[in-house]
CSV table of C-alpha atoms in Angstrom, one decimal:
chain,number,residue,atom,x,y,z
A,28,MET,CA,-9.4,63.9,31.1
A,29,ASN,CA,-9.0,61.3,33.8
A,30,ILE,CA,-8.8,63.1,37.2
A,31,SER,CA,-7.5,61.4,40.3
A,32,PHE,CA,-9.4,62.8,43.4
A,33,GLU,CA,-6.6,61.6,45.6
A,34,ASP,CA,-4.0,63.7,43.6
A,35,LEU,CA,-6.0,67.0,43.8
A,36,LYS,CA,-5.1,69.5,46.4
A,37,VAL,CA,-6.7,72.7,47.8
A,38,GLY,CA,-5.1,75.5,45.8
A,39,ASP,CA,-4.7,73.5,42.6
A,40,ALA,CA,-6.0,75.2,39.5
A,41,MET,CA,-8.3,73.5,37.0
A,42,PRO,CA,-7.2,73.7,33.4
A,43,SER,CA,-8.1,77.1,31.9
A,44,TRP,CA,-10.7,77.0,29.1
A,45,SER,CA,-11.0,79.9,26.5
A,46,ARG,CA,-13.3,81.1,23.8
A,47,LYS,CA,-13.3,84.2,21.6
A,48,THR,CA,-16.8,85.8,21.5
A,49,SER,CA,-18.4,88.0,19.0
A,50,PHE,CA,-21.7,88.2,17.0
A,51,ALA,CA,-21.4,84.7,15.7
A,52,GLU,CA,-21.1,83.1,19.1
A,53,TRP,CA,-23.8,85.4,20.6
A,54,ASN,CA,-26.1,84.6,17.7
A,55,ARG,CA,-25.7,80.9,18.2
A,56,TYR,CA,-26.3,81.2,21.9
A,57,ALA,CA,-29.4,83.5,21.4
A,58,ALA,CA,-30.8,81.1,18.8
A,59,VAL,CA,-30.7,78.1,21.2
A,60,ASN,CA,-31.9,80.1,24.2
A,61,GLU,CA,-34.4,82.5,22.7
A,62,GLU,CA,-32.2,85.4,23.9
A,63,PHE,CA,-32.4,87.8,21.0
A,64,VAL,CA,-32.1,90.9,23.1
A,65,PRO,CA,-31.3,94.0,21.0
A,66,PHE,CA,-28.3,95.2,23.1
A,67,HIS,CA,-26.7,91.8,22.5
A,68,MET,CA,-27.2,91.9,18.7
A,69,ASP,CA,-27.0,95.5,17.6
A,70,ASP,CA,-24.3,98.1,18.3
A,71,GLU,CA,-26.6,101.1,18.4
A,72,ALA,CA,-28.9,99.3,20.9
A,73,GLY,CA,-25.8,98.4,23.0
A,74,ARG,CA,-24.8,102.1,23.0
A,75,ARG,CA,-28.3,103.1,24.0
A,76,ALA,CA,-28.0,100.6,26.9
A,77,GLY,CA,-24.9,102.4,28.1
A,78,ASN,CA,-22.0,100.5,26.5
A,79,GLU,CA,-20.0,102.9,24.4
A,80,GLU,CA,-18.5,100.0,22.4
A,81,GLY,CA,-21.9,98.8,21.2
A,82,ALA,CA,-23.4,95.3,21.6
A,83,PHE,CA,-22.2,93.2,24.4
A,84,GLY,CA,-22.3,89.5,25.3
A,85,MET,CA,-24.8,87.6,27.4
A,86,GLY,CA,-24.0,87.0,31.1
A,87,ASN,CA,-25.7,83.6,30.8
A,88,LEU,CA,-23.2,82.6,28.0
A,89,ARG,CA,-20.4,83.1,30.5
A,90,TYR,CA,-22.3,80.9,32.9
A,91,ALA,CA,-22.5,78.2,30.2
A,92,TYR,CA,-18.7,78.6,29.6
A,93,ILE,CA,-18.1,77.8,33.2
A,94,VAL,CA,-20.3,74.7,33.0
A,95,ASN,CA,-18.5,73.6,29.7
A,96,ALA,CA,-15.1,74.2,31.3
A,97,LEU,CA,-16.1,72.0,34.3
A,98,HIS,CA,-17.4,69.2,32.1
A,99,ASP,CA,-14.3,69.3,30.0
A,100,TRP,CA,-12.2,69.0,33.1
A,101,ILE,CA,-14.1,66.3,35.0
A,102,GLY,CA,-15.1,64.2,32.0
A,103,ASP,CA,-18.2,62.2,31.3
A,104,GLU,CA,-18.0,60.3,34.6
A,105,GLY,CA,-18.1,63.5,36.7
A,106,VAL,CA,-21.1,65.5,37.8
A,107,VAL,CA,-21.5,69.3,38.0
A,108,ARG,CA,-23.5,69.6,41.2
A,109,GLU,CA,-23.7,73.4,41.6
A,110,VAL,CA,-22.6,76.6,39.9
A,111,GLY,CA,-23.2,80.1,41.0
A,112,CYS,CA,-21.8,83.3,39.6
A,113,GLN,CA,-22.2,87.1,39.4
A,114,TYR,CA,-21.9,89.2,36.3
A,115,ARG,CA,-19.4,92.0,37.2
A,116,ALA,CA,-18.1,93.3,33.9
A,117,ILE,CA,-19.3,93.5,30.3
A,118,ASN,CA,-18.2,90.9,27.7
A,119,GLN,CA,-17.2,93.1,24.8
A,120,LYS,CA,-17.3,92.0,21.2
A,121,ASP,CA,-14.2,89.9,20.2
A,122,ASP,CA,-13.1,89.4,23.8
A,123,VAL,CA,-11.2,86.2,24.5
A,124,LEU,CA,-12.8,84.9,27.7
A,125,THR,CA,-11.1,82.3,29.8
A,126,VAL,CA,-12.6,80.2,32.6
A,127,VAL,CA,-10.3,79.7,35.5
A,128,GLY,CA,-10.8,77.9,38.7
A,129,GLU,CA,-9.1,77.0,41.9
A,130,ILE,CA,-9.9,74.1,44.3
A,131,THR,CA,-11.0,75.5,47.7
A,132,LYS,CA,-12.1,72.3,49.4
A,133,LYS,CA,-12.3,68.6,48.7
A,134,GLU,CA,-14.2,66.0,50.8
A,135,ILE,CA,-15.8,62.6,50.8
A,136,GLU,CA,-19.5,63.2,51.3
A,137,ASN,CA,-21.7,60.1,51.8
A,138,GLY,CA,-19.2,58.1,49.8
A,139,HIS,CA,-19.0,60.7,47.0
A,140,ARG,CA,-15.8,62.5,46.0
A,141,VAL,CA,-16.7,66.2,46.0
A,142,VAL,CA,-14.5,69.1,45.0
A,143,HIS,CA,-15.4,72.8,45.6
A,144,LEU,CA,-13.9,75.5,43.4
A,145,LYS,CA,-13.7,79.3,43.2
A,146,VAL,CA,-14.3,80.1,39.5
A,147,ASN,CA,-14.2,83.2,37.3
A,148,VAL,CA,-14.3,84.2,33.6
A,149,VAL,CA,-11.5,86.6,32.8
A,150,ASN,CA,-11.0,88.6,29.7
A,151,GLU,CA,-7.7,89.1,27.8
A,152,SER,CA,-6.8,91.9,30.2
A,153,ASN,CA,-7.2,89.4,33.1
A,154,LEU,CA,-10.1,91.3,34.4
A,155,GLY,CA,-12.5,89.0,36.2
A,156,THR,CA,-16.0,89.4,34.7
A,157,CYS,CA,-17.9,86.5,36.3
A,158,PRO,CA,-16.7,85.4,39.8
A,159,GLY,CA,-18.4,82.5,41.3
A,160,HIS,CA,-18.2,79.0,42.7
A,161,ALA,CA,-18.7,75.4,41.6
A,162,VAL,CA,-19.1,72.0,43.2
A,163,VAL,CA,-18.3,68.9,41.2
A,164,GLU,CA,-18.5,65.2,42.0
A,165,LEU,CA,-15.8,62.9,40.7
């Protein structure tokens, strides 16, 4: 996607970015990141950890989804400078998670075009599960 810094305005939304998550996605993520934690892989372990529905998704996978959404939006020429988030709700099996973001500030910083965003990962009930912020350079 080719983004024009000049056309962006505070309050503009970045394009939403969605993924359905379940054991297959969690397993791939765990394999790459050595994150085979029982409550992410086994329903009984998830219940023992306090989630009645069983196994639940990794917080760090939602962080990765934010970074992927930003990269898809800004393209290969852009740089993700900073991402921060908090894990506020459980990612249940088969949730459709959508990364959303809104521009909160844009500035020219030492000749660099910088955009600040408020981001979140919402589930299909539109519950925010991972509020945070991001800074990208275009």
